[in-house]
Amino acid sequence: MTRVSTRTRQDAARLALGAMLVLAGASHLTVARREFRAQVPPWIPMDTDDVVLLSGAAEIALGAALAGLPKERRRVGGLAAAFFTAIFPGNISQYRNRVDGFGLDTDTKRAARLAGQPLLVAWALYAGGLVPRR
């Protein structure tokens, strides 16, 4: 059996995360714009739609950089992890304020979404090669 190297797995994770971010970012700007507004906390001192558009642009940029700049994978992986951490208060706000969006129409579903955020941070760190190799 052929063993797949950690670097190969990290490259696959980097490309998959890059694609996911580009698609999610594009949906911020188009078909899911209204849904993403549900995740913007009411205490953000900006227009909700502007926050959605800016975060969508950031996701597209991060995704494109993850996929297209492999030599910068550590830096971009760290930025993606920081981005996922920075938007976590929006997920908390959605849960605490019981705001529906993306089918998250119960506390259980919103709590599950909260639990998934650390997995995105871990994915970004792994994809960027920032998790120590075994």
PDB file of N, CA and C in Angstrom, residues 23-80:
ATOM      1  N   LEU A  23     -16.046  29.807  -3.192  1.00  0.00           N
ATOM      2  CA  LEU A  23     -17.483  29.589  -3.408  1.00  0.00           C
ATOM      3  C   LEU A  23     -18.323  30.290  -2.341  1.00  0.00           C
ATOM      4  N   ALA A  24     -17.905  30.182  -1.081  1.00  0.00           N
ATOM      5  CA  ALA A  24     -18.643  30.855  -0.005  1.00  0.00           C
ATOM      6  C   ALA A  24     -18.592  32.374  -0.191  1.00  0.00           C
ATOM      7  N   GLY A  25     -17.424  32.882  -0.545  1.00  0.00           N
ATOM      8  CA  GLY A  25     -17.289  34.324  -0.768  1.00  0.00           C
ATOM      9  C   GLY A  25     -18.160  34.802  -1.909  1.00  0.00           C
ATOM     10  N   ALA A  26     -18.191  34.038  -2.992  1.00  0.00           N
ATOM     11  CA  ALA A  26     -19.045  34.405  -4.126  1.00  0.00           C
ATOM     12  C   ALA A  26     -20.513  34.393  -3.726  1.00  0.00           C
ATOM     13  N   SER A  27     -20.890  33.455  -2.861  1.00  0.00           N
ATOM     14  CA  SER A  27     -22.290  33.418  -2.432  1.00  0.00           C
ATOM     15  C   SER A  27     -22.634  34.596  -1.527  1.00  0.00           C
ATOM     16  N   HIS A  28     -21.622  35.134  -0.812  1.00  0.00           N
ATOM     17  CA  HIS A  28     -21.839  36.361  -0.031  1.00  0.00           C
ATOM     18  C   HIS A  28     -22.285  37.501  -0.952  1.00  0.00           C
ATOM     19  N   LEU A  29     -21.712  37.515  -2.120  1.00  0.00           N
ATOM     20  CA  LEU A  29     -21.959  38.622  -3.053  1.00  0.00           C
ATOM     21  C   LEU A  29     -23.195  38.408  -3.913  1.00  0.00           C
ATOM     22  N   THR A  30     -23.726  37.191  -3.900  1.00  0.00           N
ATOM     23  CA  THR A  30     -24.823  36.873  -4.825  1.00  0.00           C
ATOM     24  C   THR A  30     -25.980  36.184  -4.118  1.00  0.00           C
ATOM     25  N   VAL A  31     -26.097  34.882  -4.288  1.00  0.00           N
ATOM     26  CA  VAL A  31     -27.296  34.120  -3.917  1.00  0.00           C
ATOM     27  C   VAL A  31     -27.577  34.005  -2.422  1.00  0.00           C
ATOM     28  N   ALA A  32     -26.572  34.090  -1.569  1.00  0.00           N
ATOM     29  CA  ALA A  32     -26.789  33.917  -0.127  1.00  0.00           C
ATOM     30  C   ALA A  32     -26.592  35.206   0.662  1.00  0.00           C
ATOM     31  N   ARG A  33     -26.584  36.303  -0.026  1.00  0.00           N
ATOM     32  CA  ARG A  33     -26.307  37.594   0.623  1.00  0.00           C
ATOM     33  C   ARG A  33     -27.254  37.853   1.789  1.00  0.00           C
ATOM     34  N   ARG A  34     -28.525  37.591   1.582  1.00  0.00           N
ATOM     35  CA  ARG A  34     -29.516  37.826   2.638  1.00  0.00           C
ATOM     36  C   ARG A  34     -29.277  36.899   3.834  1.00  0.00           C
ATOM     37  N   GLU A  35     -28.961  35.645   3.544  1.00  0.00           N
ATOM     38  CA  GLU A  35     -28.714  34.676   4.614  1.00  0.00           C
ATOM     39  C   GLU A  35     -27.503  35.070   5.461  1.00  0.00           C
ATOM     40  N   PHE A  36     -26.453  35.569   4.811  1.00  0.00           N
ATOM     41  CA  PHE A  36     -25.253  35.948   5.556  1.00  0.00           C
ATOM     42  C   PHE A  36     -25.503  37.146   6.472  1.00  0.00           C
ATOM     43  N   ARG A  37     -26.475  37.957   6.156  1.00  0.00           N
ATOM     44  CA  ARG A  37     -26.806  39.089   7.030  1.00  0.00           C
ATOM     45  C   ARG A  37     -27.214  38.616   8.418  1.00  0.00           C
ATOM     46  N   ALA A  38     -27.782  37.418   8.504  1.00  0.00           N
ATOM     47  CA  ALA A  38     -28.214  36.873   9.792  1.00  0.00           C
ATOM     48  C   ALA A  38     -27.043  36.662  10.741  1.00  0.00           C
ATOM     49  N   GLN A  39     -25.844  36.549  10.214  1.00  0.00           N
ATOM     50  CA  GLN A  39     -24.678  36.285  11.045  1.00  0.00           C
ATOM     51  C   GLN A  39     -23.935  37.549  11.452  1.00  0.00           C
ATOM     52  N   VAL A  40     -24.392  38.692  11.016  1.00  0.00           N
ATOM     53  CA  VAL A  40     -23.730  39.941  11.384  1.00  0.00           C
ATOM     54  C   VAL A  40     -24.315  40.417  12.715  1.00  0.00           C
ATOM     55  N   PRO A  41     -23.475  40.497  13.749  1.00  0.00           N
ATOM     56  CA  PRO A  41     -23.986  40.928  15.052  1.00  0.00           C
ATOM     57  C   PRO A  41     -24.540  42.356  14.993  1.00  0.00           C
ATOM     58  N   PRO A  42     -25.589  42.628  15.770  1.00  0.00           N
ATOM     59  CA  PRO A  42     -26.187  43.958  15.746  1.00  0.00           C
ATOM     60  C   PRO A  42     -25.262  45.056  16.271  1.00  0.00           C
ATOM     61  N   TRP A  43     -24.220  44.687  17.004  1.00  0.00           N
ATOM     62  CA  TRP A  43     -23.318  45.684  17.573  1.00  0.00           C
ATOM     63  C   TRP A  43     -22.203  46.112  16.614  1.00  0.00           C
ATOM     64  N   ILE A  44     -22.130  45.508  15.448  1.00  0.00           N
ATOM     65  CA  ILE A  44     -21.128  45.922  14.449  1.00  0.00           C
ATOM     66  C   ILE A  44     -21.534  47.304  13.931  1.00  0.00           C
ATOM     67  N   PRO A  45     -20.633  48.285  14.022  1.00  0.00           N
ATOM     68  CA  PRO A  45     -21.007  49.659  13.649  1.00  0.00           C
ATOM     69  C   PRO A  45     -20.885  49.961  12.156  1.00  0.00           C
ATOM     70  N   MET A  46     -21.367  49.028  11.349  1.00  0.00           N
ATOM     71  CA  MET A  46     -21.340  49.194   9.896  1.00  0.00           C
ATOM     72  C   MET A  46     -22.665  48.693   9.344  1.00  0.00           C
ATOM     73  N   ASP A  47     -22.961  49.107   8.141  1.00  0.00           N
ATOM     74  CA  ASP A  47     -24.130  48.588   7.455  1.00  0.00           C
ATOM     75  C   ASP A  47     -23.970  47.074   7.290  1.00  0.00           C
ATOM     76  N   THR A  48     -25.006  46.321   7.626  1.00  0.00           N
ATOM     77  CA  THR A  48     -24.961  44.862   7.574  1.00  0.00           C
ATOM     78  C   THR A  48     -24.573  44.361   6.187  1.00  0.00           C
ATOM     79  N   ASP A  49     -25.135  44.949   5.158  1.00  0.00           N
ATOM     80  CA  ASP A  49     -24.826  44.510   3.800  1.00  0.00           C
ATOM     81  C   ASP A  49     -23.359  44.771   3.456  1.00  0.00           C
ATOM     82  N   ASP A  50     -22.823  45.887   3.925  1.00  0.00           N
ATOM     83  CA  ASP A  50     -21.401  46.167   3.686  1.00  0.00           C
ATOM     84  C   ASP A  50     -20.515  45.114   4.343  1.00  0.00           C
ATOM     85  N   VAL A  51     -20.879  44.695   5.550  1.00  0.00           N
ATOM     86  CA  VAL A  51     -20.110  43.663   6.247  1.00  0.00           C
ATOM     87  C   VAL A  51     -20.135  42.364   5.447  1.00  0.00           C
ATOM     88  N   VAL A  52     -21.293  42.002   4.934  1.00  0.00           N
ATOM     89  CA  VAL A  52     -21.428  40.772   4.143  1.00  0.00           C
ATOM     90  C   VAL A  52     -20.580  40.868   2.872  1.00  0.00           C
ATOM     91  N   LEU A  53     -20.634  42.008   2.205  1.00  0.00           N
ATOM     92  CA  LEU A  53     -19.855  42.176   0.972  1.00  0.00           C
ATOM     93  C   LEU A  53     -18.351  42.138   1.252  1.00  0.00           C
ATOM     94  N   LEU A  54     -17.922  42.827   2.305  1.00  0.00           N
ATOM     95  CA  LEU A  54     -16.494  42.846   2.637  1.00  0.00           C
ATOM     96  C   LEU A  54     -15.994  41.468   3.072  1.00  0.00           C
ATOM     97  N   SER A  55     -16.799  40.767   3.873  1.00  0.00           N
ATOM     98  CA  SER A  55     -16.365  39.431   4.293  1.00  0.00           C
ATOM     99  C   SER A  55     -16.355  38.466   3.110  1.00  0.00           C
ATOM    100  N   GLY A  56     -17.277  38.646   2.176  1.00  0.00           N
ATOM    101  CA  GLY A  56     -17.268  37.831   0.970  1.00  0.00           C
ATOM    102  C   GLY A  56     -16.021  38.075   0.139  1.00  0.00           C
ATOM    103  N   ALA A  57     -15.654  39.338  -0.009  1.00  0.00           N
ATOM    104  CA  ALA A  57     -14.435  39.670  -0.751  1.00  0.00           C
ATOM    105  C   ALA A  57     -13.207  39.090  -0.053  1.00  0.00           C
ATOM    106  N   ALA A  58     -13.185  39.146   1.282  1.00  0.00           N
ATOM    107  CA  ALA A  58     -12.066  38.577   2.037  1.00  0.00           C
ATOM    108  C   ALA A  58     -11.986  37.064   1.830  1.00  0.00           C
ATOM    109  N   GLU A  59     -13.137  36.404   1.829  1.00  0.00           N
ATOM    110  CA  GLU A  59     -13.140  34.955   1.612  1.00  0.00           C
ATOM    111  C   GLU A  59     -12.637  34.596   0.219  1.00  0.00           C
ATOM    112  N   ILE A  60     -13.056  35.347  -0.768  1.00  0.00           N
ATOM    113  CA  ILE A  60     -12.582  35.092  -2.132  1.00  0.00           C
ATOM    114  C   ILE A  60     -11.066  35.279  -2.210  1.00  0.00           C
ATOM    115  N   ALA A  61     -10.572  36.353  -1.610  1.00  0.00           N
ATOM    116  CA  ALA A  61      -9.134  36.618  -1.634  1.00  0.00           C
ATOM    117  C   ALA A  61      -8.353  35.520  -0.905  1.00  0.00           C
ATOM    118  N   LEU A  62      -8.839  35.119   0.265  1.00  0.00           N
ATOM    119  CA  LEU A  62      -8.162  34.060   1.011  1.00  0.00           C
ATOM    120  C   LEU A  62      -8.185  32.741   0.245  1.00  0.00           C
ATOM    121  N   GLY A  63      -9.339  32.404  -0.319  1.00  0.00           N
ATOM    122  CA  GLY A  63      -9.451  31.160  -1.073  1.00  0.00           C
ATOM    123  C   GLY A  63      -8.549  31.143  -2.286  1.00  0.00           C
ATOM    124  N   ALA A  64      -8.532  32.244  -3.006  1.00  0.00           N
ATOM    125  CA  ALA A  64      -7.678  32.324  -4.194  1.00  0.00           C
ATOM    126  C   ALA A  64      -6.203  32.239  -3.804  1.00  0.00           C
ATOM    127  N   ALA A  65      -5.840  32.889  -2.701  1.00  0.00           N
ATOM    128  CA  ALA A  65      -4.446  32.846  -2.251  1.00  0.00           C
ATOM    129  C   ALA A  65      -4.064  31.453  -1.773  1.00  0.00           C
ATOM    130  N   LEU A  66      -4.963  30.778  -1.067  1.00  0.00           N
ATOM    131  CA  LEU A  66      -4.659  29.405  -0.639  1.00  0.00           C
ATOM    132  C   LEU A  66      -4.412  28.502  -1.842  1.00  0.00           C
ATOM    133  N   ALA A  67      -5.258  28.624  -2.840  1.00  0.00           N
ATOM    134  CA  ALA A  67      -5.131  27.766  -4.015  1.00  0.00           C
ATOM    135  C   ALA A  67      -3.993  28.192  -4.938  1.00  0.00           C
ATOM    136  N   GLY A  68      -3.806  29.492  -5.078  1.00  0.00           N
ATOM    137  CA  GLY A  68      -2.884  29.990  -6.095  1.00  0.00           C
ATOM    138  C   GLY A  68      -1.498  30.376  -5.640  1.00  0.00           C
ATOM    139  N   LEU A  69      -1.271  30.422  -4.338  1.00  0.00           N
ATOM    140  CA  LEU A  69       0.038  30.820  -3.825  1.00  0.00           C
ATOM    141  C   LEU A  69       0.587  29.767  -2.862  1.00  0.00           C
ATOM    142  N   PRO A  70       0.913  28.586  -3.364  1.00  0.00           N
ATOM    143  CA  PRO A  70       1.341  27.511  -2.464  1.00  0.00           C
ATOM    144  C   PRO A  70       2.581  27.851  -1.632  1.00  0.00           C
ATOM    145  N   LYS A  71       3.445  28.696  -2.141  1.00  0.00           N
ATOM    146  CA  LYS A  71       4.636  29.059  -1.364  1.00  0.00           C
ATOM    147  C   LYS A  71       4.283  29.953  -0.169  1.00  0.00           C
ATOM    148  N   GLU A  72       3.109  30.538  -0.201  1.00  0.00           N
ATOM    149  CA  GLU A  72       2.638  31.391   0.902  1.00  0.00           C
ATOM    150  C   GLU A  72       1.633  30.656   1.786  1.00  0.00           C
ATOM    151  N   ARG A  73       1.590  29.324   1.677  1.00  0.00           N
ATOM    152  CA  ARG A  73       0.557  28.558   2.365  1.00  0.00           C
ATOM    153  C   ARG A  73       0.555  28.780   3.872  1.00  0.00           C
ATOM    154  N   ARG A  74       1.712  28.918   4.483  1.00  0.00           N
ATOM    155  CA  ARG A  74       1.758  29.120   5.936  1.00  0.00           C
ATOM    156  C   ARG A  74       1.132  30.461   6.307  1.00  0.00           C
ATOM    157  N   ARG A  75       1.532  31.486   5.623  1.00  0.00           N
ATOM    158  CA  ARG A  75       1.005  32.827   5.907  1.00  0.00           C
ATOM    159  C   ARG A  75      -0.507  32.887   5.642  1.00  0.00           C
ATOM    160  N   VAL A  76      -0.929  32.367   4.492  1.00  0.00           N
ATOM    161  CA  VAL A  76      -2.350  32.433   4.130  1.00  0.00           C
ATOM    162  C   VAL A  76      -3.176  31.495   5.010  1.00  0.00           C
ATOM    163  N   GLY A  77      -2.633  30.336   5.356  1.00  0.00           N
ATOM    164  CA  GLY A  77      -3.331  29.443   6.276  1.00  0.00           C
ATOM    165  C   GLY A  77      -3.554  30.104   7.625  1.00  0.00           C
ATOM    166  N   GLY A  78      -2.550  30.823   8.097  1.00  0.00           N
ATOM    167  CA  GLY A  78      -2.687  31.564   9.355  1.00  0.00           C
ATOM    168  C   GLY A  78      -3.720  32.672   9.245  1.00  0.00           C
ATOM    169  N   LEU A  79      -3.729  33.369   8.111  1.00  0.00           N
ATOM    170  CA  LEU A  79      -4.732  34.424   7.906  1.00  0.00           C
ATOM    171  C   LEU A  79      -6.137  33.845   7.837  1.00  0.00           C
ATOM    172  N   ALA A  80      -6.279  32.696   7.184  1.00  0.00           N
ATOM    173  CA  ALA A  80      -7.597  32.054   7.101  1.00  0.00           C
ATOM    174  C   ALA A  80      -8.063  31.631   8.489  1.00  0.00           C
TER     175      ALA A  80
END
